[in-house]
CSV table of C-alpha atoms in Angstrom, one decimal:
chain,number,residue,atom,x,y,z
A,181,MET,CA,-15.1,-5.6,3.2
A,182,GLU,CA,-15.3,-4.0,-0.2
A,183,PHE,CA,-13.3,-4.2,-3.1
A,184,VAL,CA,-12.8,-2.1,-6.2
A,185,THR,CA,-12.1,-3.8,-9.8
A,186,LEU,CA,-8.7,-3.0,-10.8
A,187,ASN,CA,-7.4,-1.8,-14.1
A,188,ASN,CA,-7.7,-5.4,-15.8
A,189,GLY,CA,-10.3,-7.0,-13.5
A,190,ILE,CA,-8.9,-8.0,-11.3
A,191,LYS,CA,-10.5,-7.8,-7.5
A,192,MET,CA,-8.6,-6.0,-4.8
A,193,PRO,CA,-9.5,-5.5,-0.9
A,194,LEU,CA,-9.9,-1.6,-0.6
A,195,GLU,CA,-8.9,-2.2,2.9
A,196,GLY,CA,-5.7,-4.5,4.0
A,197,PHE,CA,-2.8,-5.2,6.5
A,198,GLY,CA,0.3,-3.2,6.3
A,199,VAL,CA,3.2,-5.4,7.8
A,200,PHE,CA,6.3,-2.6,7.3
A,201,GLN,CA,8.4,-1.8,10.3
A,202,VAL,CA,7.4,-5.4,11.6
A,203,PRO,CA,10.3,-7.4,10.9
A,204,ASP,CA,10.5,-9.9,13.6
A,205,PRO,CA,9.7,-13.3,11.7
A,206,VAL,CA,7.7,-14.9,15.0
A,207,GLN,CA,6.0,-11.4,15.9
A,208,CYS,CA,5.2,-10.9,12.3
A,209,GLU,CA,3.5,-14.4,11.7
A,210,GLN,CA,1.6,-14.1,14.4
A,211,ALA,CA,0.5,-10.6,13.5
A,212,VAL,CA,-0.5,-12.1,9.9
A,213,LEU,CA,-1.9,-14.5,11.3
A,214,ASP,CA,-4.1,-12.5,13.7
A,215,ALA,CA,-4.7,-10.3,10.8
A,216,ILE,CA,-6.2,-13.3,8.2
A,217,ALA,CA,-8.3,-14.4,11.7
A,218,ALA,CA,-10.1,-10.4,11.9
A,219,GLY,CA,-10.9,-10.5,8.2
A,220,TYR,CA,-8.2,-9.2,6.4
A,221,ARG,CA,-7.8,-10.8,3.2
A,222,LEU,CA,-4.8,-8.4,1.5
A,223,ILE,CA,-1.5,-8.8,3.3
A,224,ASP,CA,1.3,-6.1,2.1
A,225,THR,CA,4.7,-6.7,2.4
A,226,ALA,CA,8.1,-5.5,0.6
A,227,ALA,CA,11.2,-7.2,-0.1
A,228,ALA,CA,12.6,-3.9,2.1
A,229,TYR,CA,11.0,-5.1,5.0
A,230,MET,CA,12.7,-8.4,5.5
A,231,ASN,CA,9.9,-10.5,6.1
A,232,GLU,CA,8.6,-12.4,3.2
A,233,GLN,CA,9.2,-14.8,4.2
A,234,ALA,CA,7.5,-14.9,7.8
A,235,VAL,CA,4.5,-13.7,6.2
A,236,GLY,CA,4.7,-17.0,3.8
A,237,ALA,CA,4.8,-18.8,6.4
A,238,ALA,CA,1.3,-17.2,8.0
A,239,ILE,CA,-0.5,-17.8,4.6
A,240,GLN,CA,0.7,-21.8,4.2
A,241,LYS,CA,-0.7,-22.2,8.5
A,242,CYS,CA,-3.9,-19.5,7.9
A,243,GLY,CA,-6.5,-22.3,6.8
A,244,VAL,CA,-8.1,-19.9,4.2
A,245,PRO,CA,-8.0,-20.4,0.3
A,246,ARG,CA,-5.0,-18.8,-1.5
A,247,GLU,CA,-7.3,-18.2,-4.0
A,248,GLU,CA,-9.2,-15.6,-1.2
A,249,LEU,CA,-6.5,-13.8,-0.3
A,250,PHE,CA,-4.3,-10.9,-2.0
A,251,ILE,CA,-0.9,-10.5,-1.1
A,252,THR,CA,1.2,-7.4,-2.4
A,253,THR,CA,4.8,-7.4,-2.3
A,254,LYS,CA,7.5,-4.8,-3.6
A,255,LEU,CA,10.9,-4.1,-5.6
A,256,TRP,CA,13.6,-2.9,-3.7
A,257,VAL,CA,16.0,0.1,-5.9
A,258,GLN,CA,18.7,-2.0,-5.4
A,259,ASP,CA,17.1,-4.4,-7.9
A,260,ALA,CA,15.4,-1.5,-10.1
A,261,SER,CA,16.4,-3.1,-13.7
A,262,TYR,CA,15.8,-5.6,-16.1
A,263,GLU,CA,17.7,-8.7,-14.9
A,264,GLY,CA,17.6,-7.4,-11.3
A,265,ALA,CA,13.4,-7.4,-11.2
A,266,LYS,CA,14.0,-10.9,-12.4
A,267,GLN,CA,15.5,-12.4,-9.9
A,268,ALA,CA,14.0,-10.3,-7.4
A,269,MET,CA,10.7,-11.8,-8.3
A,270,GLU,CA,11.4,-15.4,-7.6
A,271,THR,CA,13.1,-14.6,-5.2
A,272,SER,CA,9.6,-13.6,-3.7
A,273,LEU,CA,8.0,-15.9,-4.2
A,274,LYS,CA,10.2,-18.4,-3.1
A,275,ASN,CA,10.2,-16.2,0.5
A,276,LEU,CA,6.6,-16.1,0.2
A,277,GLY,CA,6.4,-19.9,-0.5
A,278,LEU,CA,3.9,-18.4,-3.4
A,279,ASP,CA,3.5,-19.8,-7.2
A,280,TYR,CA,1.9,-16.3,-7.9
A,281,ILE,CA,1.5,-12.9,-6.4
A,282,ASP,CA,-1.3,-10.8,-6.8
A,283,LEU,CA,0.3,-7.5,-6.5
A,284,TYR,CA,3.6,-6.4,-7.3
A,285,LEU,CA,5.3,-3.2,-7.0
A,286,ILE,CA,8.0,-0.9,-7.3
A,287,HIS,CA,9.1,0.1,-4.4
A,288,GLN,CA,10.5,3.7,-5.4
A,289,PRO,CA,10.9,6.2,-8.5
A,290,MET,CA,14.5,5.5,-8.3
A,291,GLY,CA,17.2,3.3,-10.7
A,292,ASP,CA,16.0,1.8,-13.9
A,293,TYR,CA,12.6,1.5,-12.9
A,294,ILE,CA,11.4,1.6,-16.3
A,295,GLY,CA,13.6,-1.8,-17.3
A,296,ALA,CA,12.2,-3.1,-14.3
A,297,TYR,CA,8.6,-2.5,-15.4
A,298,ARG,CA,8.7,-4.1,-18.7
A,299,SER,CA,10.7,-7.3,-16.8
A,300,MET,CA,7.3,-7.1,-14.9
A,301,GLU,CA,5.1,-6.9,-17.8
A,302,GLU,CA,7.0,-10.3,-18.7
A,303,ALA,CA,5.6,-11.8,-15.6
A,304,TYR,CA,2.7,-10.3,-15.4
A,305,ALA,CA,1.9,-11.7,-19.2
A,306,GLU,CA,3.1,-15.5,-17.7
A,307,GLY,CA,1.0,-15.3,-15.0
A,308,LYS,CA,3.7,-15.2,-11.9
A,309,LEU,CA,2.1,-11.5,-10.7
A,310,LYS,CA,-1.8,-10.8,-11.6
A,311,ALA,CA,-1.2,-7.2,-10.7
A,312,ILE,CA,1.4,-4.9,-11.3
A,313,GLY,CA,2.1,-1.2,-10.2
A,314,VAL,CA,4.0,1.5,-8.5
A,315,CYS,CA,4.6,2.7,-4.8
A,316,ASN,CA,5.5,6.7,-4.7
A,317,PHE,CA,5.3,7.8,-8.2
A,318,TYR,CA,4.4,11.1,-7.9
A,319,PRO,CA,2.5,12.7,-10.9
A,320,ASN,CA,5.4,13.3,-12.9
A,321,ARG,CA,6.8,10.1,-12.1
A,322,LEU,CA,3.3,8.0,-13.0
A,323,ALA,CA,2.5,10.7,-16.4
A,324,ASP,CA,6.3,9.7,-17.4
A,325,LEU,CA,5.9,5.6,-16.9
A,326,CYS,CA,2.2,5.4,-17.9
A,327,GLU,CA,3.5,7.2,-21.2
A,328,THR,CA,6.0,4.9,-21.8
A,329,VAL,CA,5.0,1.7,-21.0
A,330,LYS,CA,2.8,-1.2,-22.7
A,331,ILE,CA,0.8,-1.9,-19.6
A,332,MET,CA,-0.7,0.6,-17.2
A,333,PRO,CA,0.1,-0.2,-13.3
A,334,ALA,CA,-3.1,-1.6,-11.8
A,335,VAL,CA,-2.0,0.9,-8.5
A,336,ASN,CA,-0.2,3.2,-7.1
A,337,GLN,CA,0.7,3.5,-3.4
A,338,VAL,CA,1.2,6.7,-2.0
A,339,GLU,CA,1.6,8.4,1.1
A,340,LEU,CA,-2.5,9.8,1.4
A,341,HIS,CA,-3.7,10.7,4.8
A,342,PRO,CA,-5.9,13.8,6.3
A,343,PHE,CA,-2.6,15.6,6.2
A,344,PHE,CA,-1.3,14.9,3.3
A,345,GLN,CA,-4.2,14.4,0.8
A,346,GLN,CA,-2.9,14.3,-2.9
A,347,GLU,CA,-6.3,15.6,-4.9
A,348,ASN,CA,-3.8,16.3,-8.0
A,349,ALA,CA,-2.2,12.8,-7.7
A,350,LEU,CA,-5.5,11.5,-7.3
A,351,ALA,CA,-7.1,13.2,-10.6
A,352,LEU,CA,-3.7,12.1,-12.3
A,353,MET,CA,-4.5,8.0,-11.4
A,354,LYS,CA,-7.9,8.7,-12.2
A,355,GLU,CA,-6.9,10.0,-16.1
A,356,TYR,CA,-5.0,6.7,-16.3
A,357,GLY,CA,-7.1,4.3,-14.4
A,358,VAL,CA,-4.6,3.5,-11.7
A,359,HIS,CA,-6.2,2.8,-8.6
A,360,PRO,CA,-4.9,4.9,-5.7
A,361,GLU,CA,-3.8,2.9,-2.4
A,362,ALA,CA,-2.6,4.6,0.8
A,363,TRP,CA,0.3,3.8,2.4
A,364,GLY,CA,0.6,5.8,6.5
A,365,PRO,CA,-3.5,6.7,6.8
A,366,PHE,CA,-2.6,7.2,10.3
A,367,ALA,CA,0.3,9.8,8.6
A,368,GLU,CA,2.2,7.6,11.5
A,369,GLY,CA,0.9,9.3,14.1
A,370,LYS,CA,1.5,12.9,12.9
A,371,HIS,CA,-0.4,15.9,13.9
A,372,GLY,CA,-2.2,13.8,17.0
A,373,ILE,CA,-4.4,11.9,14.6
A,374,PHE,CA,-5.7,9.4,17.1
A,375,THR,CA,-7.3,12.1,19.1
A,376,HIS,CA,-7.5,14.9,17.0
A,377,PRO,CA,-10.4,16.9,17.7
A,378,VAL,CA,-12.1,17.2,14.1
A,379,LEU,CA,-11.7,13.4,13.4
A,380,THR,CA,-12.7,13.0,16.9
A,381,GLU,CA,-16.0,14.9,16.8
A,382,ILE,CA,-17.2,13.1,13.5
A,383,GLY,CA,-16.0,10.0,15.3
A,384,GLN,CA,-18.3,11.1,17.8
A,385,LYS,CA,-21.4,10.6,16.3
A,386,TYR,CA,-21.1,7.0,14.9
A,387,GLY,CA,-19.4,5.9,17.7
A,388,LYS,CA,-16.0,6.0,15.8
A,389,SER,CA,-12.6,6.6,16.8
A,390,ALA,CA,-10.5,9.8,14.8
A,391,ALA,CA,-8.7,6.2,13.4
A,392,GLN,CA,-11.7,5.0,12.9
A,393,VAL,CA,-12.9,8.1,10.6
A,394,ALA,CA,-9.9,9.0,9.5
A,395,LEU,CA,-9.8,5.1,7.2
A,396,ARG,CA,-13.8,5.7,6.1
A,397,TRP,CA,-12.4,9.3,5.1
A,398,ASN,CA,-9.8,7.3,2.4
A,399,VAL,CA,-11.9,4.8,1.4
A,400,GLN,CA,-15.1,6.8,0.4
A,401,ARG,CA,-12.2,8.8,-1.9
A,402,GLY,CA,-12.3,5.2,-3.7
A,403,VAL,CA,-8.5,4.6,-1.8
A,404,THR,CA,-7.0,1.5,-0.5
A,405,VAL,CA,-6.1,1.1,2.9
A,406,ILE,CA,-3.3,-0.3,4.7
A,407,PRO,CA,-3.4,0.4,8.4
A,408,LYS,CA,-0.6,-1.4,10.3
A,409,SER,CA,-0.9,-2.5,14.1
A,410,VAL,CA,0.7,-6.5,15.7
A,411,HIS,CA,-2.3,-6.0,18.3
A,412,LYS,CA,-5.0,-7.8,17.5
A,413,GLU,CA,-8.0,-5.2,19.4
A,414,ARG,CA,-6.7,-2.1,17.2
A,415,MET,CA,-6.4,-4.8,14.3
A,416,GLU,CA,-10.2,-5.5,14.4
A,417,GLN,CA,-10.9,-1.8,15.4
A,418,ASN,CA,-9.0,-1.1,12.3
A,419,MET,CA,-11.4,-2.9,10.3
A,420,ASP,CA,-14.4,-2.4,11.6
A,421,ILE,CA,-15.4,0.8,9.2
A,422,TRP,CA,-18.0,-0.4,6.8
A,423,ASP,CA,-20.9,0.1,8.6
A,424,PHE,CA,-21.2,3.4,8.5
A,425,GLN,CA,-20.9,6.4,5.5
A,426,LEU,CA,-19.2,10.2,6.2
A,427,SER,CA,-21.3,12.7,5.1
A,428,ALA,CA,-20.9,14.9,2.1
A,429,GLY,CA,-20.0,18.1,4.7
A,430,GLU,CA,-18.0,15.9,7.0
A,431,MET,CA,-15.9,15.1,4.2
A,432,ALA,CA,-15.2,19.2,3.6
A,433,LEU,CA,-14.3,20.0,7.1
A,434,ILE,CA,-11.7,17.1,6.6
A,435,ALA,CA,-10.4,18.2,3.3
A,436,LYS,CA,-9.8,21.3,5.7
A,437,LEU,CA,-6.9,19.8,6.8
A,438,ASP,CA,-4.5,18.7,4.2
A,439,ILE,CA,-1.5,20.9,4.6
A,440,GLY,CA,0.0,20.1,1.2
A,441,HIS,CA,3.1,18.3,1.7
A,442,SER,CA,4.9,15.7,3.6
A,443,GLU,CA,6.2,15.4,6.8
A,444,ILE,CA,7.4,11.9,6.7
A,445,VAL,CA,9.5,11.7,3.5
A,446,ASP,CA,10.5,14.4,0.6
A,447,HIS,CA,11.2,12.3,-2.7
A,448,SER,CA,13.0,15.5,-3.7
A,449,ASP,CA,16.0,16.3,-1.5
A,450,PRO,CA,18.7,13.8,-3.0
A,451,GLY,CA,20.2,13.2,0.4
A,452,PHE,CA,17.1,10.9,0.8
A,453,VAL,CA,17.7,9.7,-2.6
A,454,LYS,CA,21.3,8.9,-1.9
A,455,MET,CA,20.1,6.8,1.4
A,456,LEU,CA,17.5,5.0,-0.4
A,457,HIS,CA,20.0,4.1,-2.9
A,458,SER,CA,22.9,2.4,-0.1
A,459,MET,CA,20.3,0.8,1.1
A,460,LYS,CA,20.9,-2.9,0.4
A,461,ILE,CA,18.9,-5.6,1.1
A,462,HIS,CA,21.1,-8.8,-0.1
A,463,ALA,CA,24.8,-8.8,-1.2
């Protein structure tokens, strides 16, 4: 495993394990235990995933010292305000059974996210959060946030995979010292990514799968990846990307796969924004 040093000096793994769409508590707890056993130390959850308690249960049972784990969770749109974020952070700490969260992110650039971020800055100063950041902040939103707040976000978690590479977003993150993290590194299976001929052919040279090539491509760009799987064998395969390196020519071949837009979400669609606001995770 390789690490990146965030803009506040905290070390973060370049690969982690995500638990999006694993709401069943028994399955989620076992998946996290399996992931930690497979070598993952970064675990990525969110209040909106409704599985923080299961993640917390696995943390307590895994046998790995707390300081060796890097736990991420996120603030949902419903709580995007100064006071809302205060309560949400306390709820997440309680659900996870932790004294501190390694990385706390604003899940969507919606609602009073500036007010929420100010609350996060205070929790960071108090040591409840070791690093703070955002998700899905496209360049204009990220620039607005960075020009407004006191503490630069450490991380921006956005959709990054061979078919949506976001080089312009990565350039802006670099300008502000914000580390990129990829959700959906497998494009949620679109474009036949697991059998894609370009990725498959490159992988054959190294004895690796198309999926492993896709992950390796992102980490070589300096991007943290958080692939999700509930299958132990797949978890182990996803972690097995540290013994080979893609050539400049292979990176260039993958660069040609970019279609320049997301086929998963459209944050500019008013209907999508309304839908996210309508999603309530508590009374």
